[in-house]
mmCIF file of C-alpha atoms in Angstrom:
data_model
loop_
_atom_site.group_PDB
_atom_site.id
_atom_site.type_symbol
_atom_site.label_atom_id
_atom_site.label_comp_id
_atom_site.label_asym_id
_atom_site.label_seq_id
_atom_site.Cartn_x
_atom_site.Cartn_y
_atom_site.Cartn_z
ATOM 1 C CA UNK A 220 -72.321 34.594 21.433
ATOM 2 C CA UNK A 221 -73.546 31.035 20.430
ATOM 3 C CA UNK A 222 -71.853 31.490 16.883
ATOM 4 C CA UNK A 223 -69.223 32.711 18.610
ATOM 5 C CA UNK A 224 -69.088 29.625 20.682
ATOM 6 C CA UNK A 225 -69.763 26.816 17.592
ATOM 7 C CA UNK A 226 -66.933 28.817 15.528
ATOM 8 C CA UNK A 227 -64.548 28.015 18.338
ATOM 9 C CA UNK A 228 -65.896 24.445 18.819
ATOM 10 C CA UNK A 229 -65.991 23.684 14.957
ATOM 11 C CA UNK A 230 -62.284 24.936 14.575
ATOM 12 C CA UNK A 231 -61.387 22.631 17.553
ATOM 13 C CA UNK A 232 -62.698 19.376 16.178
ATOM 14 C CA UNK A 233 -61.240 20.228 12.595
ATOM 15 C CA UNK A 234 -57.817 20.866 14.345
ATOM 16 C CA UNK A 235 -57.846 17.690 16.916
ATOM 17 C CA UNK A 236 -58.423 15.872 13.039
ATOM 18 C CA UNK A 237 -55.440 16.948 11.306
ATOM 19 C CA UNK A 238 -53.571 16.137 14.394
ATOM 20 C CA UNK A 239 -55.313 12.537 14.583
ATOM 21 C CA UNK A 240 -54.893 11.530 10.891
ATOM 22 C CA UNK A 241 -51.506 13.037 11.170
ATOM 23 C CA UNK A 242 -50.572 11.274 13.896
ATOM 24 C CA UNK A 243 -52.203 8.236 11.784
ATOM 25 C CA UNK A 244 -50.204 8.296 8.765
ATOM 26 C CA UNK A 245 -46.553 8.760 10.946
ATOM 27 C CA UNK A 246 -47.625 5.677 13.095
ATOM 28 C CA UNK A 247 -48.180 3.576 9.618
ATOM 29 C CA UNK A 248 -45.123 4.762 8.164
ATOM 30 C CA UNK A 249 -43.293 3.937 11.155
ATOM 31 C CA UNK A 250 -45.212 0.697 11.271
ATOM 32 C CA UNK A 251 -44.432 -0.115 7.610
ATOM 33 C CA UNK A 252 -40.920 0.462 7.774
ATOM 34 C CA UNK A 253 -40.440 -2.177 11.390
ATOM 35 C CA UNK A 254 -43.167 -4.482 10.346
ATOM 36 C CA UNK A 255 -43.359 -4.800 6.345
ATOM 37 C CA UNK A 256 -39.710 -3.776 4.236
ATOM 38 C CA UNK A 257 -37.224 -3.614 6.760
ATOM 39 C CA UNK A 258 -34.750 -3.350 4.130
ATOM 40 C CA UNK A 259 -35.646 0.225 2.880
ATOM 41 C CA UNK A 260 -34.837 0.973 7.071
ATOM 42 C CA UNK A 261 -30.908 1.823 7.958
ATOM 43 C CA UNK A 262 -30.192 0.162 11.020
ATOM 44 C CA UNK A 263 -27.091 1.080 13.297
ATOM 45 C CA UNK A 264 -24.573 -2.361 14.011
ATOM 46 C CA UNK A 265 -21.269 -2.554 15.616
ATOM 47 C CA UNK A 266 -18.675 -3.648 13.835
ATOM 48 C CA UNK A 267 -14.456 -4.474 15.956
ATOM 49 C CA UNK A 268 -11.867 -5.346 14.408
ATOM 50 C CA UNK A 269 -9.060 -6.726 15.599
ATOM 51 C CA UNK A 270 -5.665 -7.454 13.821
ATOM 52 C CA UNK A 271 -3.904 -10.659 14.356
ATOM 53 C CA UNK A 272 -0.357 -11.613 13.209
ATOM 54 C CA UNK A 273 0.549 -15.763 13.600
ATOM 55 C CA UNK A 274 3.873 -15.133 12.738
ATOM 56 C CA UNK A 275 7.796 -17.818 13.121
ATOM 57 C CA UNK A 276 9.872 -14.820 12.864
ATOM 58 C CA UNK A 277 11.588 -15.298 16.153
ATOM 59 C CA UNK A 278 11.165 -18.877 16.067
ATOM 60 C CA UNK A 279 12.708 -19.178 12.564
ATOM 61 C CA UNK A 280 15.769 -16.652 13.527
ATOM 62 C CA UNK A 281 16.252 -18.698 16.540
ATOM 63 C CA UNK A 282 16.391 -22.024 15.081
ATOM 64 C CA UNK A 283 17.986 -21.517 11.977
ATOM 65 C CA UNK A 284 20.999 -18.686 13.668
ATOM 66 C CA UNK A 285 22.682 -20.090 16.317
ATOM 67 C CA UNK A 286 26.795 -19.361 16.267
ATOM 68 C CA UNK A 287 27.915 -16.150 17.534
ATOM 69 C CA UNK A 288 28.355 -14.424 14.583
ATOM 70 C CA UNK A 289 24.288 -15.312 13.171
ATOM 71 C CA UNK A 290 23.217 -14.574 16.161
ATOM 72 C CA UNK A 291 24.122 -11.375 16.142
ATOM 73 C CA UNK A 292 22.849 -11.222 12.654
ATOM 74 C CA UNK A 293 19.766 -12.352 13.697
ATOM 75 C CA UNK A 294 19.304 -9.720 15.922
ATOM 76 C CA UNK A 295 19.682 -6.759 13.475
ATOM 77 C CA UNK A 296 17.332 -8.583 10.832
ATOM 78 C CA UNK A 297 14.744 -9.229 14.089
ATOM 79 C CA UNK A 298 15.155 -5.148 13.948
ATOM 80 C CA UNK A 299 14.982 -4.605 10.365
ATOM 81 C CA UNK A 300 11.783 -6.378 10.053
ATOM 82 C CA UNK A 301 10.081 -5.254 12.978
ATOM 83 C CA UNK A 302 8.130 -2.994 11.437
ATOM 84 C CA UNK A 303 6.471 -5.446 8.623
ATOM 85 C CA UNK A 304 6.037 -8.067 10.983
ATOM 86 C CA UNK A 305 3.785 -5.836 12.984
ATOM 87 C CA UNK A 306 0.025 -6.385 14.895
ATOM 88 C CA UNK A 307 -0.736 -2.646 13.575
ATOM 89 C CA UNK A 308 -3.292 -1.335 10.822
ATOM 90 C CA UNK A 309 -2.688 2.240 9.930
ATOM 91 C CA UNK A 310 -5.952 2.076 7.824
ATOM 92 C CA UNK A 311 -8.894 -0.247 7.047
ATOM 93 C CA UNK A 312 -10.782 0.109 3.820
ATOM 94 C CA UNK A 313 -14.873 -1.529 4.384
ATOM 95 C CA UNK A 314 -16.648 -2.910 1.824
ATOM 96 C CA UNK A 315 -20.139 -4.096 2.348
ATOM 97 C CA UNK A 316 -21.521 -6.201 -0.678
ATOM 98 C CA UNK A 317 -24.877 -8.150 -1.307
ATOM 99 C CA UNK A 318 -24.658 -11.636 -0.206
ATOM 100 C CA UNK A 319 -25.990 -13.146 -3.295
ATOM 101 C CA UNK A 320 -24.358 -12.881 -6.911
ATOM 102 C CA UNK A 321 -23.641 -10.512 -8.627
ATOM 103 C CA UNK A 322 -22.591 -9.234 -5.066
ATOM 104 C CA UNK A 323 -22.637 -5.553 -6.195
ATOM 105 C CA UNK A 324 -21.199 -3.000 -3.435
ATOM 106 C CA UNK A 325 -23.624 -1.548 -1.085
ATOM 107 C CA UNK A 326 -21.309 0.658 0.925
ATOM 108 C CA UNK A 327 -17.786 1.865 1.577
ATOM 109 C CA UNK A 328 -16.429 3.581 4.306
ATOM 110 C CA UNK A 329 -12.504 4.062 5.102
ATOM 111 C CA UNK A 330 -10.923 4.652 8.203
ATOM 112 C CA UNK A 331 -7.965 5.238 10.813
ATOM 113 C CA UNK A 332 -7.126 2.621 13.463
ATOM 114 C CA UNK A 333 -3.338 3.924 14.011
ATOM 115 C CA UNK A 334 -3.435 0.565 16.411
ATOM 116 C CA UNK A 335 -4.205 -3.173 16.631
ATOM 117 C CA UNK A 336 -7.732 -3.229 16.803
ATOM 118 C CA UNK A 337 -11.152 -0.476 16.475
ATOM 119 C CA UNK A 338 -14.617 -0.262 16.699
ATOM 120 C CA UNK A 339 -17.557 1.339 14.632
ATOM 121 C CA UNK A 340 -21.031 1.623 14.166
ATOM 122 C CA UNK A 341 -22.110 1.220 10.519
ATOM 123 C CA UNK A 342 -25.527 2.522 9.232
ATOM 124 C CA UNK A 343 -26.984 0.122 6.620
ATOM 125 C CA UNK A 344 -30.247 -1.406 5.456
ATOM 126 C CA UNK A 345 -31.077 -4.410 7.147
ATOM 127 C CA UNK A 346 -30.362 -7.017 4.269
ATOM 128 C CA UNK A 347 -27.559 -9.898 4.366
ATOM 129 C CA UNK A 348 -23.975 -8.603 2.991
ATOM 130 C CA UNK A 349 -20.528 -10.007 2.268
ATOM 131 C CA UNK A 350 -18.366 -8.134 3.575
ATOM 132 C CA UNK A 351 -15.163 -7.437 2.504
ATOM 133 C CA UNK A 352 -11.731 -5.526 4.418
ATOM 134 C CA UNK A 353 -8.110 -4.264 3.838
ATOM 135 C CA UNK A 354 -5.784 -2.584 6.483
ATOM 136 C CA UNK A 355 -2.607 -0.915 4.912
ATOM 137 C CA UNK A 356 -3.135 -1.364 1.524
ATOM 138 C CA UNK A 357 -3.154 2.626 0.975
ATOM 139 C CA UNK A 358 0.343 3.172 2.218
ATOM 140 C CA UNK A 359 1.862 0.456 0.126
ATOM 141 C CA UNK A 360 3.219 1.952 -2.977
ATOM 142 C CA UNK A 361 3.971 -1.036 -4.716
ATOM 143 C CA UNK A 362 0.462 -2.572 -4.455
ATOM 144 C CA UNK A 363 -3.051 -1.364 -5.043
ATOM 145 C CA UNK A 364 -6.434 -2.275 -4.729
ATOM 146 C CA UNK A 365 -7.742 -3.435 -8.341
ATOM 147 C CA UNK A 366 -11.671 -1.991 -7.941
ATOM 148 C CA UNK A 367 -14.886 -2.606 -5.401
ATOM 149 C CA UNK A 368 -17.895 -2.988 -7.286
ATOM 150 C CA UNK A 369 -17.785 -5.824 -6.951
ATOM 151 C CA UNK A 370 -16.924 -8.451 -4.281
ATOM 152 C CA UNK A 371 -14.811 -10.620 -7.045
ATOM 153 C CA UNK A 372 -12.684 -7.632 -8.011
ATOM 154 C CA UNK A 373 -11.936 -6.272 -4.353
ATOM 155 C CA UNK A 374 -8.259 -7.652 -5.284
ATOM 156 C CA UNK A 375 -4.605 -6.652 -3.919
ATOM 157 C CA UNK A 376 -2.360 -5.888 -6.809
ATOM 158 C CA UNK A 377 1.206 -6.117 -7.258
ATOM 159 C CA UNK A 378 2.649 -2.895 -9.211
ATOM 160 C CA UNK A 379 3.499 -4.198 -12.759
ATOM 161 C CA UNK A 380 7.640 -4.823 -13.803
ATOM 162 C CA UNK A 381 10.321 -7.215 -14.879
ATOM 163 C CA UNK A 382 11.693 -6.091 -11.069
ATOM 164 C CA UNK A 383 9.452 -4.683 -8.330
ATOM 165 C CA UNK A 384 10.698 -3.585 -4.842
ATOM 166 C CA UNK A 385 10.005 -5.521 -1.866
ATOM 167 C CA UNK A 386 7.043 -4.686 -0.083
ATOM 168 C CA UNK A 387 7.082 -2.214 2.721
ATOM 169 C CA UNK A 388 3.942 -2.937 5.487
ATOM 170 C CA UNK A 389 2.510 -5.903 6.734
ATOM 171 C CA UNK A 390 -0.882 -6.440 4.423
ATOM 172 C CA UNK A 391 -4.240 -7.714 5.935
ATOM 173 C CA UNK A 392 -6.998 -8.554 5.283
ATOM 174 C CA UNK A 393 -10.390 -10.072 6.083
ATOM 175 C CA UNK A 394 -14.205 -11.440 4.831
ATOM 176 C CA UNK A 395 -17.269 -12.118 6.429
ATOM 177 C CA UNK A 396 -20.820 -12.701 5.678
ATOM 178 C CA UNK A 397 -23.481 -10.497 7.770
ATOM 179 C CA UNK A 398 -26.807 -10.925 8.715
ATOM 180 C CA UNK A 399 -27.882 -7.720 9.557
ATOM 181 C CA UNK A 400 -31.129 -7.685 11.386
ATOM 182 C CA UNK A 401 -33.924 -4.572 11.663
ATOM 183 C CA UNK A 402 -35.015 -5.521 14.919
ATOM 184 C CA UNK A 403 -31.827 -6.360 17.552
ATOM 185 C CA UNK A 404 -28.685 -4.665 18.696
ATOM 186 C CA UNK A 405 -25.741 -6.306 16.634
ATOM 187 C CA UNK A 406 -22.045 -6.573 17.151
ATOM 188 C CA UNK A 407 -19.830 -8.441 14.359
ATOM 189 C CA UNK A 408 -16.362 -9.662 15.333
ATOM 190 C CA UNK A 409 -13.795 -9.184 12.033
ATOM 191 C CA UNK A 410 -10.461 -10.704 12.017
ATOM 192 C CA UNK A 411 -7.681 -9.586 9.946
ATOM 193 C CA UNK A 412 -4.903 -11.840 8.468
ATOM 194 C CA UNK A 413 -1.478 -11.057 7.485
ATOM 195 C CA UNK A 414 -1.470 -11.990 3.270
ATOM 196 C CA UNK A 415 2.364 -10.992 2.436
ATOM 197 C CA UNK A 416 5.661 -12.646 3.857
ATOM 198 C CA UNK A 417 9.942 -12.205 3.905
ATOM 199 C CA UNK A 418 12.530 -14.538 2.889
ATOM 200 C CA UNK A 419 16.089 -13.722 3.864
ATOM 201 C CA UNK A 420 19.828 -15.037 2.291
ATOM 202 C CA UNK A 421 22.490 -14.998 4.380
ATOM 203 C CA UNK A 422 25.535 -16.237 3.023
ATOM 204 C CA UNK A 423 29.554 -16.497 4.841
ATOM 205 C CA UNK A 424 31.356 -14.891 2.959
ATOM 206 C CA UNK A 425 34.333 -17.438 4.032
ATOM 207 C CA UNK A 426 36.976 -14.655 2.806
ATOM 208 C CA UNK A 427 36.111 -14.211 -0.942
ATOM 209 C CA UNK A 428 37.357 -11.282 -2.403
ATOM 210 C CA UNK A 429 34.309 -9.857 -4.569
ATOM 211 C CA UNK A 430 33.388 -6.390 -5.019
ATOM 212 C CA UNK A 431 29.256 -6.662 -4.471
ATOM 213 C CA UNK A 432 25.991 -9.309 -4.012
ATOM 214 C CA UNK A 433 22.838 -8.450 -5.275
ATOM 215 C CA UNK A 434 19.406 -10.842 -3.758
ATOM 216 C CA UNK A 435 16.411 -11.226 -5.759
ATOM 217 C CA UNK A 436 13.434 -13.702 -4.889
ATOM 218 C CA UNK A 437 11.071 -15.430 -7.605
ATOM 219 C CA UNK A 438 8.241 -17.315 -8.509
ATOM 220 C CA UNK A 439 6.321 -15.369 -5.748
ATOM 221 C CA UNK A 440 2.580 -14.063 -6.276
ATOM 222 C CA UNK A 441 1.571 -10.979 -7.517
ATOM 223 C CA UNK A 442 -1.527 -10.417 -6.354
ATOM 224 C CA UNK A 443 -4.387 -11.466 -3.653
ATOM 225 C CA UNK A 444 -8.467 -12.411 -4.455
ATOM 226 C CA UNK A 445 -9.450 -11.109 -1.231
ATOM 227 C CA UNK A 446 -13.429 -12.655 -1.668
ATOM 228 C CA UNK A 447 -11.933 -16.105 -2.260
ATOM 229 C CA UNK A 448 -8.556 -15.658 -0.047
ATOM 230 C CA UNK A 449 -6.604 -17.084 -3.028
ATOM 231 C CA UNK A 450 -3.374 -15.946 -4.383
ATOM 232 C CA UNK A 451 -2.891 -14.303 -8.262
ATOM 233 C CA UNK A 452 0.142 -15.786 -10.142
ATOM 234 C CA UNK A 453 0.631 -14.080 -13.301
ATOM 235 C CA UNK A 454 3.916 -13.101 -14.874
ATOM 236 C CA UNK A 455 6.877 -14.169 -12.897
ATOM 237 C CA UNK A 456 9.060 -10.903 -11.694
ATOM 238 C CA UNK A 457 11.532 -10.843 -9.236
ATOM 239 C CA UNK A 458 11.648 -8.905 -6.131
ATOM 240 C CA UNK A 459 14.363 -6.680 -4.806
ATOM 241 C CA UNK A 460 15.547 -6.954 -1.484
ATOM 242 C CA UNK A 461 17.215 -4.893 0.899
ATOM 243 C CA UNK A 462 21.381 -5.494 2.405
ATOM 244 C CA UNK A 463 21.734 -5.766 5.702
ATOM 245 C CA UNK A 464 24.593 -4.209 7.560
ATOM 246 C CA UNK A 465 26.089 -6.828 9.724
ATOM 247 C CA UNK A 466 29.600 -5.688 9.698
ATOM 248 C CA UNK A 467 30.993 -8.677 9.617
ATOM 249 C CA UNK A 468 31.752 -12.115 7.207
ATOM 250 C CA UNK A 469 27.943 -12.597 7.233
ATOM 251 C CA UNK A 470 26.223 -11.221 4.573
ATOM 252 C CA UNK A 471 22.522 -10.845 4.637
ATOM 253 C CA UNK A 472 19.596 -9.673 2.382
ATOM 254 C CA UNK A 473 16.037 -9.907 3.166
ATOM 255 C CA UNK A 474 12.554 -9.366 0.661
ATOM 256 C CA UNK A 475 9.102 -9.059 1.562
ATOM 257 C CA UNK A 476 6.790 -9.769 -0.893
ATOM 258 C CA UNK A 477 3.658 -11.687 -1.314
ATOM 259 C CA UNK A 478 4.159 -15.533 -0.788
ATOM 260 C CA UNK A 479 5.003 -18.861 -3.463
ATOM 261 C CA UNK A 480 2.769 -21.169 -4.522
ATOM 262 C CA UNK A 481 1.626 -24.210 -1.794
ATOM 263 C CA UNK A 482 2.227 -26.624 -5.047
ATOM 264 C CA UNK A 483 2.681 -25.948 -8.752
ATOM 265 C CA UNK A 484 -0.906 -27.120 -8.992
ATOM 266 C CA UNK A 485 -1.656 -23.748 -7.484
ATOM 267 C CA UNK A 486 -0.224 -21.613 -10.146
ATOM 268 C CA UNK A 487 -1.022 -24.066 -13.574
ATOM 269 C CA UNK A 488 -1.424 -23.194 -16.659
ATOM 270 C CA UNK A 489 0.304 -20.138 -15.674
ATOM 271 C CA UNK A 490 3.499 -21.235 -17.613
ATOM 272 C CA UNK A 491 5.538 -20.404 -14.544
ATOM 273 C CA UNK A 492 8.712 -22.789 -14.000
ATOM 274 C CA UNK A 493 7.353 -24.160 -10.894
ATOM 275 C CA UNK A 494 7.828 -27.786 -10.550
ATOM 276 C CA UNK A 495 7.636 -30.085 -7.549
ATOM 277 C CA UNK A 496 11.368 -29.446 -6.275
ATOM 278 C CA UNK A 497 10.782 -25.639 -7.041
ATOM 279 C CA UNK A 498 7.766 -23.784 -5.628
ATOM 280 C CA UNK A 499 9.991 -20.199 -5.314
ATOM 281 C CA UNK A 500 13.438 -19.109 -5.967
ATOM 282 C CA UNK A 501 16.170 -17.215 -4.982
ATOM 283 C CA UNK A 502 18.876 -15.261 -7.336
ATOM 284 C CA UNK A 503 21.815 -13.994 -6.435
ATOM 285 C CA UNK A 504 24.807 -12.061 -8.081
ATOM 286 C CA UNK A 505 28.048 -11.789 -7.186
ATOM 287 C CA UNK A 506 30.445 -9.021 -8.764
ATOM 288 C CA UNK A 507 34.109 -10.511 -8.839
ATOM 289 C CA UNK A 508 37.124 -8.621 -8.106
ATOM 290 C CA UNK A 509 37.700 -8.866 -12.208
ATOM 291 C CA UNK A 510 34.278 -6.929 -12.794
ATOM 292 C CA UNK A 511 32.765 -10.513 -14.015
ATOM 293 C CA UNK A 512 29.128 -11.600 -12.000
ATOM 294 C CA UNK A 513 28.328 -14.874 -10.800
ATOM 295 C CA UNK A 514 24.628 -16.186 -10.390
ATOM 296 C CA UNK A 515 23.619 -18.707 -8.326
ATOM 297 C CA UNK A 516 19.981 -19.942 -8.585
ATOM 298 C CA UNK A 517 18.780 -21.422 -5.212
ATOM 299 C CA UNK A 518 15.465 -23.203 -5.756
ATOM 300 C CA UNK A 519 13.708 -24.316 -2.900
ATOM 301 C CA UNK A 520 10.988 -26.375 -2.837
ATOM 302 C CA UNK A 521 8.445 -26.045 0.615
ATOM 303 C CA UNK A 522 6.362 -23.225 0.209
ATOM 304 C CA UNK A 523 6.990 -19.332 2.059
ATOM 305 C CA UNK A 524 3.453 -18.200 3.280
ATOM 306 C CA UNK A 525 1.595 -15.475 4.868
ATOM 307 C CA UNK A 526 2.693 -13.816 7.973
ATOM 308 C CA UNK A 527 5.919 -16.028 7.799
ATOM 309 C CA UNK A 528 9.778 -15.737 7.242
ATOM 310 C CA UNK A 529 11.950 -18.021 5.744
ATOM 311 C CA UNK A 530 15.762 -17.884 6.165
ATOM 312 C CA UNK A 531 18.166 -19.458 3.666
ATOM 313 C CA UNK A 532 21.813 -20.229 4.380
ATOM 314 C CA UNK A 533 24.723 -20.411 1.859
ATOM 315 C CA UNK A 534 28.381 -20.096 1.734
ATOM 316 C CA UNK A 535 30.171 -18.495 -1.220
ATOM 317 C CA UNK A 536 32.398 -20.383 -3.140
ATOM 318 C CA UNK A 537 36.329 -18.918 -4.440
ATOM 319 C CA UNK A 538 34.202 -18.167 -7.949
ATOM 320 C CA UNK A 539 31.463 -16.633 -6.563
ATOM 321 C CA UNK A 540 28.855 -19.074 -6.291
ATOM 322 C CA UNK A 541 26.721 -20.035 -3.535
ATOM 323 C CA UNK A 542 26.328 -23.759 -2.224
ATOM 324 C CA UNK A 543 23.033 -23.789 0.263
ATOM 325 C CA UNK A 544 23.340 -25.179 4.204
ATOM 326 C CA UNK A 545 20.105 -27.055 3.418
ATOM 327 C CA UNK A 546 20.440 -30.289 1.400
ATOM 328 C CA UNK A 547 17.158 -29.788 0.216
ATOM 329 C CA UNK A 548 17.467 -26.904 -1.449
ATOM 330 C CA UNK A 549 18.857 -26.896 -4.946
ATOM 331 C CA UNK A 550 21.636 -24.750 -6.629
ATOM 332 C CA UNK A 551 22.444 -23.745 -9.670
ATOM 333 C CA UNK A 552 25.730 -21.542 -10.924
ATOM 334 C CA UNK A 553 26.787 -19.700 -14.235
ATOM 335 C CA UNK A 554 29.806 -18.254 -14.218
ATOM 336 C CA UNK A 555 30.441 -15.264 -16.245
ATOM 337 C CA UNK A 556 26.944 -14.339 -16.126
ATOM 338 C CA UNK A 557 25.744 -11.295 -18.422
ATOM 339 C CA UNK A 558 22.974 -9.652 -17.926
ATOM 340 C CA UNK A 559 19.378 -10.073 -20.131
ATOM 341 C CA UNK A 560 17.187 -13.422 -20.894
ATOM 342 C CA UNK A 561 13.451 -13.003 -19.509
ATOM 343 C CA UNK A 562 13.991 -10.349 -16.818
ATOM 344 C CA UNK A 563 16.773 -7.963 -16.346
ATOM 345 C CA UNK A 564 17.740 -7.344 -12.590
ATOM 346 C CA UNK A 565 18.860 -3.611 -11.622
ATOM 347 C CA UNK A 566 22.260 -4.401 -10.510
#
C-alpha cells in the first residue's frame, strides 16, 4: 500500500515538472519574441486608403466653352470623360519594402476596393518599411507595372510604339514610410493621387469642306517612378485620341495620357524637342476634299499635369490648317503633308 502510495506521489511530482518547465520554456519564448527581436514577431496594423482626385475639369470646360454651341460641346466631353476623371479604384496593388537601401520587397498583397476608399489589416514583422501603392494599373492595357523587388523599379510603364492609344482609367498612386511597432495598435492613413491627365482640340470648322481630322498629342511622358513621384521621358510617341460626336460645326477630340514635362529641364538629355515655348504638342491632320492632308503643329508651352485637363481652341483655315484661339500657343502648317519622318500616325 505505501509503494502503492509513493508510485502515485513520484508520478505526480514528475508530471507537475514537465508541466512547469513546459510552461517555462513557452513563457520565454513568448517573452523573447515581445521583449528581445520583435522583428522575427508579425504584428497585425490597419492600413485605409482613400482615393482623392484634385481635378479643373469642370472649371476648365466652363471657362474656356462659353457660346452656345461649346457649351453644348462641353457637356458631351464633361460625359465622355467622366469615367477617367473618376474618385474610384477598381484595384490597389501593396508593396511593403525595407526602409533602408537596397529597399528589397518584404510583402505584396493585391486587392478589390470597387469604390473610393478601403480598409485592411496587414500582418508584417515589426520593422520600418517604405511602402509603395497603385490603384488601376491592372485594367489599363496600355500601361504596366515594370517589376517590385525593388522600391526603385515599382514603375508605371507606357506600352512601347511610334503611336499608342490614349489611356483608358484614371491612374493612382501613392508612398509612405511606416513605422511599424510590436507593441501598439496602429492605423496608417494612405492617400492616392491621380498621375495621368487629358488634353482636348476643338476646332470650328467655320464651313470647310474636308473629308476627315485626325488628333494626336506629343512630347508627353511615358512612364511614372512611383518611389520618387517623378515622371519617365524616353522616346517621344504620340498618342491617339478619341472624336467626339457633337453634331454640329464644332469638332472635338480628346487624349488621355500621362502628362508633359513642367520645363525642358525635366526631360534633358533626353533629346526630346522640348524647348521653353514647347513643353507638349498637339498634331492634327486634315484630309481635303482632293484626298491631300494638312498638318498643323500646335505647340504649347505651360505644362498639362496630373489629374488635370487642358482644352485647346482652333479654327480651320480654307486649306486645312488650324490657327489656335490662344495667342500663346504656337502653330505650325504643311500643306500637302505625306505621311513618314520620325513617327508614322495611323490615319
Amino acid at each position: 500500500m505505501r509503494m502503492g502510495c509513493s508510485l502515485q506521489t513520484n508520478t505526480y511530482h514528475f508530471m507537475h515538472r514537465i508541466s512547469a518547465y513546459l510552461l517555462a520554456a513557452l513563457c520565454l519564448t513568448f517573452a523573447s519574441c515581445i521583449n528581445e527581436d520583435l522583428s522575427d514577431c508579425g504584428v497585425n496594423y490597419g492600413l485605409e486608403y482613400q482615393v482623392m482626385l484634385t481635378t479643373n475639369v469642370q472649371t476648365e470646360i466652363t471657362t474656356e466653352l462659353t457660346s452656345e454651341a461649346e457649351v453644348e460641346v462641353g457637356e458631351k466631353l464633361l460625359q465622355a470623360l467622366s469615367g477617367f476623371f473618376a474618385k474610384y479604384a477598381n484595384d490597389v496593388d501593396l508593396n511593403f519594402y525595407t526602409l533602408d537601401p537596397p529597399q528589397e520587397l518584404r510583402h505584396n498583397e493585391y486587392h478589390y476596393i470597387g469604390g473610393s476608399s478601403a480598409s485592411y489589416t496587414i500582418y508584417l514583422p515589426a520593422e520600418d518599411y517604405r511602402h509603395l501603392s497603385v490603384a488601376n494599373v491592372s485594367g489599363e492595357a496600355t500601361v504596366n507595372m515594370q517589376a517590385n523587388s525593388h522600391a526603385s523599379l515599382f514603375n508605371m510603364v507606357q506600352e512601347a510604339g511610334d503611336t499608342v492609344p490614349s489611356h483608358s482609367y484614371g491612374l493612382f498612386s501613392a508612398r509612405r514610410n511606416m513605422q511599424v511597432l510590436g507593441d501598439k495598435d496602429q492605423v496608417f492613413h494612405v492617400s492616392l493621387y491621380m498621375q495621368n491627365c487629358a488634353a482636348a482640340l476643338v476646332v470650328d470648322q467655320k464651313g470647310v469642306a474636308h473629308q476627315d481630322m485626325q488628333v494626336f498629342l506629343q512630347d508627353l511622358a511615358t512612364g511614372f517612378t512611383v518611389n520618387d513621384s517623378t515622371y519617365i521621358y524616353k522616346d517621344s510617341p504620340v498618342v491617339r485620341t478619341h472624336r467626339l460626336e457633337t453634331g454640329g460645326q464644332l469638332l472635338c477630340n480628346y487624349g488621355m495620357s500621362f502628362p508633359s514635362p513642367a520645363s525642358p529641364a525635366e526631360v534633358e538629355p533626353s533629346g526630346r524637342d522640348v524647348t521653353e515655348t514647347t513643353l507638349w504638342r498637339i498634331k492634327a491632320y486634315v484630309t481635303m476634299p482632293d484626298g491631300s492632308i494638312t498638318e498643323t503643329t500646335l505647340s504649347i508651352p505651360t505644362p498639362l499635369k496630373a489629374g488635370q485637363l487642358r482644352i485647346i481652341k482652333a479654327y480651320m483655315l480654307p486649306n486645312g490648317g488650324l490657327t489656335p484661339v490662344d495667342a500663346e500657343v504656337g502653330a505650325s502648317v504643311e500643306l500637302d503633308w505625306k505621311q513618314g519622318g520620325t513617327y508614322e500616325p495611323e490615319l
